[in-house]
Amino acid sequence: MRRGAFGAEQEEYMANPNPRKRQPGEGRSVRLSAYLTTDLEAQLETHLSGMTPYQRSREIARLLMCGLEVEAQPPGQPRKSDS
C-alpha cells in the first residue's frame, strides 16, 4: 500500500491497458493545486470519502463555485442559501 491524495492509503494496481474513452462533459478540464491546513484537509477528505473519482471531481468543482459566489457577495448581504 502507498499513501495517496489527502494521506489516504491506497493499494497499488496496474492501470487498465484498454481504458474506456472519456466522454466530454460541460466546460473543460483543469488541474488545480491547493495547500490546505491539516484540519481543512481532514474535513475535505471526510466529506469526499466514499465518492467515485468522478463524484469527487464534481463535488470539488461545486465547492469552488460556492466559494466564488460567497466571495462575490457584497459585504452585509445574505448568501443565497440564507434567504
mmCIF file of C-alpha atoms in Angstrom:
data_model
loop_
_atom_site.group_PDB
_atom_site.id
_atom_site.type_symbol
_atom_site.label_atom_id
_atom_site.label_comp_id
_atom_site.label_asym_id
_atom_site.label_seq_id
_atom_site.Cartn_x
_atom_site.Cartn_y
_atom_site.Cartn_z
ATOM 1 C CA MET A 1 0.000 0.000 0.000
ATOM 2 C CA ARG A 2 1.060 3.565 -0.527
ATOM 3 C CA ARG A 3 -0.184 6.956 0.567
ATOM 4 C CA GLY A 4 -2.401 8.720 -1.960
ATOM 5 C CA ALA A 5 -4.166 12.056 -2.114
ATOM 6 C CA PHE A 6 -5.036 13.503 1.289
ATOM 7 C CA GLY A 7 -2.809 10.915 3.001
ATOM 8 C CA ALA A 8 -5.239 8.024 2.466
ATOM 9 C CA GLU A 9 -3.735 4.589 1.954
ATOM 10 C CA GLN A 10 -4.274 3.149 -1.490
ATOM 11 C CA GLU A 11 -3.493 -0.229 -2.983
ATOM 12 C CA GLU A 12 -1.114 -0.151 -5.904
ATOM 13 C CA TYR A 13 -2.565 -1.601 -9.069
ATOM 14 C CA MET A 14 -1.825 -1.824 -12.756
ATOM 15 C CA ALA A 15 -3.586 0.643 -14.993
ATOM 16 C CA ASN A 16 -6.211 -0.761 -17.337
ATOM 17 C CA PRO A 17 -4.459 -1.316 -20.694
ATOM 18 C CA ASN A 18 -7.756 -0.753 -22.537
ATOM 19 C CA PRO A 19 -9.493 2.121 -20.762
ATOM 20 C CA ARG A 20 -12.871 3.370 -21.942
ATOM 21 C CA LYS A 21 -12.742 6.662 -23.774
ATOM 22 C CA ARG A 22 -13.747 9.590 -21.610
ATOM 23 C CA GLN A 23 -16.940 11.326 -22.521
ATOM 24 C CA PRO A 24 -16.519 15.091 -22.704
ATOM 25 C CA GLY A 25 -18.631 16.993 -20.229
ATOM 26 C CA GLU A 26 -19.599 20.600 -19.910
ATOM 27 C CA GLY A 27 -16.704 23.018 -19.707
ATOM 28 C CA ARG A 28 -13.088 21.958 -19.886
ATOM 29 C CA SER A 29 -10.715 20.025 -17.688
ATOM 30 C CA VAL A 30 -8.478 21.966 -15.298
ATOM 31 C CA ARG A 31 -5.844 20.900 -12.795
ATOM 32 C CA LEU A 32 -5.655 22.934 -9.624
ATOM 33 C CA SER A 33 -3.167 22.825 -6.788
ATOM 34 C CA ALA A 34 -4.063 23.981 -3.289
ATOM 35 C CA TYR A 35 -2.275 23.952 0.039
ATOM 36 C CA LEU A 36 -4.742 23.246 2.829
ATOM 37 C CA THR A 37 -4.405 23.337 6.587
ATOM 38 C CA THR A 38 -4.386 19.909 8.216
ATOM 39 C CA ASP A 39 -7.860 20.482 9.707
ATOM 40 C CA LEU A 40 -9.346 21.597 6.403
ATOM 41 C CA GLU A 41 -7.691 18.709 4.574
ATOM 42 C CA ALA A 42 -9.205 16.241 7.060
ATOM 43 C CA GLN A 43 -12.664 17.825 6.716
ATOM 44 C CA LEU A 44 -12.457 17.693 2.942
ATOM 45 C CA GLU A 45 -11.294 14.069 2.942
ATOM 46 C CA THR A 46 -14.161 13.117 5.275
ATOM 47 C CA HIS A 47 -16.647 14.951 3.047
ATOM 48 C CA LEU A 48 -15.339 13.262 -0.115
ATOM 49 C CA SER A 49 -14.845 9.765 1.307
ATOM 50 C CA GLY A 50 -16.821 7.057 -0.420
ATOM 51 C CA MET A 51 -17.213 9.032 -3.636
ATOM 52 C CA THR A 52 -16.027 7.827 -7.012
ATOM 53 C CA PRO A 53 -13.291 9.908 -8.697
ATOM 54 C CA TYR A 54 -15.973 11.409 -10.952
ATOM 55 C CA GLN A 55 -18.169 12.346 -7.977
ATOM 56 C CA ARG A 56 -15.146 13.777 -6.114
ATOM 57 C CA SER A 57 -14.246 15.918 -9.115
ATOM 58 C CA ARG A 58 -17.793 17.257 -9.448
ATOM 59 C CA GLU A 59 -18.062 17.940 -5.710
ATOM 60 C CA ILE A 60 -14.745 19.815 -5.608
ATOM 61 C CA ALA A 61 -15.913 21.935 -8.560
ATOM 62 C CA ARG A 62 -19.226 22.612 -6.772
ATOM 63 C CA LEU A 63 -17.409 23.664 -3.593
ATOM 64 C CA LEU A 64 -15.170 26.017 -5.581
ATOM 65 C CA MET A 65 -18.208 27.600 -7.258
ATOM 66 C CA CYS A 66 -19.896 28.053 -3.853
ATOM 67 C CA GLY A 67 -16.761 29.789 -2.588
ATOM 68 C CA LEU A 68 -16.679 32.103 -5.600
ATOM 69 C CA GLU A 69 -20.337 33.028 -5.068
ATOM 70 C CA VAL A 70 -19.706 33.801 -1.397
ATOM 71 C CA GLU A 71 -16.698 35.977 -2.224
ATOM 72 C CA ALA A 72 -18.666 37.838 -4.902
ATOM 73 C CA GLN A 73 -21.417 38.854 -2.451
ATOM 74 C CA PRO A 74 -21.233 42.475 -1.325
ATOM 75 C CA PRO A 75 -20.481 42.781 2.410
ATOM 76 C CA GLY A 76 -23.585 42.596 4.585
ATOM 77 C CA GLN A 77 -25.767 40.839 2.017
ATOM 78 C CA PRO A 78 -27.137 37.398 2.891
ATOM 79 C CA ARG A 79 -25.968 34.408 0.867
ATOM 80 C CA LYS A 80 -28.405 32.721 -1.496
ATOM 81 C CA SER A 81 -28.738 29.782 0.900
ATOM 82 C CA ASP A 82 -29.663 32.158 3.768
ATOM 83 C CA SER A 83 -32.696 33.612 2.000
#
